[in-house]
Amino acid sequence: PVLRPDAGGQRVVDVEAGTVREALDTLVAQFPALKARVLEGDGVPSFLNVFVDGSDVRLLSGLDTSVSAGSKILLLPAVAGG
C-alpha cells in the first residue's frame, strides 16, 4: 500500500524481465515516481525488502537474481514507528 500511489494505484504490475534489476528498471520506466522509492545507486534503499517467489534477494544474487515468466517479485518497504 505504501508504494501503490506512485504506481498509479495498482497493487500488481506485470513486467517482462530476466532479472530483478531489469524488472525494477522496467517498473520505474512505467512509473517514474517510484524511482526514488525503489532504486538507490546500484541497488535498492536499505528500507526496501525485495523478495522473489518468497525468497529474500539478499540471500540469493541480489538484484541480479534471475526471474522467469510467472515469478512474483514483492517490494516490501520496512515500516518503523513507536
PDB file of C-alpha atoms in Angstrom:
ATOM      1  CA  PRO A   1       0.000   0.000   0.000  1.00  0.00           C
ATOM      2  CA  VAL A   2       2.908   2.399   0.655  1.00  0.00           C
ATOM      3  CA  LEU A   3       4.147   2.281  -2.953  1.00  0.00           C
ATOM      4  CA  ARG A   4       0.736   1.985  -4.593  1.00  0.00           C
ATOM      5  CA  PRO A   5       0.060   5.730  -5.065  1.00  0.00           C
ATOM      6  CA  ASP A   6       3.306   6.065  -7.044  1.00  0.00           C
ATOM      7  CA  ALA A   7       2.327   3.050  -9.163  1.00  0.00           C
ATOM      8  CA  GLY A   8      -0.878   4.596 -10.433  1.00  0.00           C
ATOM      9  CA  GLY A   9      -2.883   2.948  -7.656  1.00  0.00           C
ATOM     10  CA  GLN A  10      -2.038  -0.523  -8.940  1.00  0.00           C
ATOM     11  CA  ARG A  11      -1.405  -3.335  -6.480  1.00  0.00           C
ATOM     12  CA  VAL A  12       0.140  -5.609  -9.117  1.00  0.00           C
ATOM     13  CA  VAL A  13       2.181  -4.567 -12.143  1.00  0.00           C
ATOM     14  CA  ASP A  14       3.221  -7.045 -14.840  1.00  0.00           C
ATOM     15  CA  VAL A  15       6.660  -6.577 -16.407  1.00  0.00           C
ATOM     16  CA  GLU A  16       8.881  -8.728 -18.596  1.00  0.00           C
ATOM     17  CA  ALA A  17      12.421  -9.172 -17.284  1.00  0.00           C
ATOM     18  CA  GLY A  18      15.202 -11.692 -16.839  1.00  0.00           C
ATOM     19  CA  THR A  19      16.479 -10.322 -13.516  1.00  0.00           C
ATOM     20  CA  VAL A  20      15.144  -8.351 -10.583  1.00  0.00           C
ATOM     21  CA  ARG A  21      17.222  -5.358 -11.731  1.00  0.00           C
ATOM     22  CA  GLU A  22      15.588  -5.451 -15.182  1.00  0.00           C
ATOM     23  CA  ALA A  23      12.164  -5.730 -13.569  1.00  0.00           C
ATOM     24  CA  LEU A  24      12.793  -2.685 -11.379  1.00  0.00           C
ATOM     25  CA  ASP A  25      14.180  -0.699 -14.327  1.00  0.00           C
ATOM     26  CA  THR A  26      11.058  -1.542 -16.333  1.00  0.00           C
ATOM     27  CA  LEU A  27       8.836  -0.661 -13.379  1.00  0.00           C
ATOM     28  CA  VAL A  28      10.377   2.793 -12.904  1.00  0.00           C
ATOM     29  CA  ALA A  29      10.229   3.402 -16.663  1.00  0.00           C
ATOM     30  CA  GLN A  30       6.457   2.874 -16.437  1.00  0.00           C
ATOM     31  CA  PHE A  31       6.092   4.737 -13.134  1.00  0.00           C
ATOM     32  CA  PRO A  32       8.903   7.310 -12.764  1.00  0.00           C
ATOM     33  CA  ALA A  33       7.582   8.445  -9.371  1.00  0.00           C
ATOM     34  CA  LEU A  34       8.736   5.087  -7.959  1.00  0.00           C
ATOM     35  CA  LYS A  35      12.399   5.607  -8.851  1.00  0.00           C
ATOM     36  CA  ALA A  36      13.468   7.269  -5.603  1.00  0.00           C
ATOM     37  CA  ARG A  37      11.455   4.721  -3.625  1.00  0.00           C
ATOM     38  CA  VAL A  38      12.835   1.533  -5.226  1.00  0.00           C
ATOM     39  CA  LEU A  39      16.291   2.391  -6.587  1.00  0.00           C
ATOM     40  CA  GLU A  40      19.290   3.915  -4.855  1.00  0.00           C
ATOM     41  CA  GLY A  41      22.654   3.996  -6.564  1.00  0.00           C
ATOM     42  CA  ASP A  42      23.362   0.498  -7.854  1.00  0.00           C
ATOM     43  CA  GLY A  43      20.858  -1.142  -5.524  1.00  0.00           C
ATOM     44  CA  VAL A  44      17.720  -0.541  -3.537  1.00  0.00           C
ATOM     45  CA  PRO A  45      17.230   1.664  -0.470  1.00  0.00           C
ATOM     46  CA  SER A  46      18.092  -0.037   2.821  1.00  0.00           C
ATOM     47  CA  PHE A  47      14.456   0.178   3.954  1.00  0.00           C
ATOM     48  CA  LEU A  48      13.170  -1.765   0.927  1.00  0.00           C
ATOM     49  CA  ASN A  49      12.974  -5.548   1.140  1.00  0.00           C
ATOM     50  CA  VAL A  50      12.760  -7.410  -2.171  1.00  0.00           C
ATOM     51  CA  PHE A  51      11.525 -10.975  -2.464  1.00  0.00           C
ATOM     52  CA  VAL A  52      11.296 -13.294  -5.477  1.00  0.00           C
ATOM     53  CA  ASP A  53       8.811 -16.113  -5.078  1.00  0.00           C
ATOM     54  CA  GLY A  54       9.070 -15.736  -1.300  1.00  0.00           C
ATOM     55  CA  SER A  55      12.888 -15.640  -1.080  1.00  0.00           C
ATOM     56  CA  ASP A  56      14.804 -12.544   0.006  1.00  0.00           C
ATOM     57  CA  VAL A  57      17.053 -11.477  -2.888  1.00  0.00           C
ATOM     58  CA  ARG A  58      19.780 -10.551  -0.374  1.00  0.00           C
ATOM     59  CA  LEU A  59      20.155 -14.283   0.243  1.00  0.00           C
ATOM     60  CA  LEU A  60      20.193 -15.025  -3.490  1.00  0.00           C
ATOM     61  CA  SER A  61      22.039 -12.962  -6.124  1.00  0.00           C
ATOM     62  CA  GLY A  62      20.706  -9.566  -5.102  1.00  0.00           C
ATOM     63  CA  LEU A  63      19.308  -7.537  -7.969  1.00  0.00           C
ATOM     64  CA  ASP A  64      20.963  -9.971 -10.381  1.00  0.00           C
ATOM     65  CA  THR A  65      18.624 -12.722  -9.168  1.00  0.00           C
ATOM     66  CA  SER A  66      17.031 -14.400 -12.180  1.00  0.00           C
ATOM     67  CA  VAL A  67      13.309 -14.260 -12.695  1.00  0.00           C
ATOM     68  CA  SER A  68      11.150 -16.088 -15.187  1.00  0.00           C
ATOM     69  CA  ALA A  69       7.645 -15.786 -16.548  1.00  0.00           C
ATOM     70  CA  GLY A  70       5.332 -16.216 -13.609  1.00  0.00           C
ATOM     71  CA  SER A  71       7.846 -15.147 -10.959  1.00  0.00           C
ATOM     72  CA  LYS A  72       6.396 -12.898  -8.278  1.00  0.00           C
ATOM     73  CA  ILE A  73       8.550 -10.016  -7.084  1.00  0.00           C
ATOM     74  CA  LEU A  74       7.379  -8.428  -3.839  1.00  0.00           C
ATOM     75  CA  LEU A  75       8.586  -4.969  -2.855  1.00  0.00           C
ATOM     76  CA  LEU A  76       8.098  -4.566   0.870  1.00  0.00           C
ATOM     77  CA  PRO A  77       9.146  -1.274   2.456  1.00  0.00           C
ATOM     78  CA  ALA A  78      10.113  -1.572   6.111  1.00  0.00           C
ATOM     79  CA  VAL A  79       7.747   0.219   8.467  1.00  0.00           C
ATOM     80  CA  ALA A  80       9.009   1.878  11.611  1.00  0.00           C
ATOM     81  CA  GLY A  81       7.160   3.518  14.394  1.00  0.00           C
ATOM     82  CA  GLY A  82       6.602   3.531  18.047  1.00  0.00           C
TER      83      GLY A  82
END
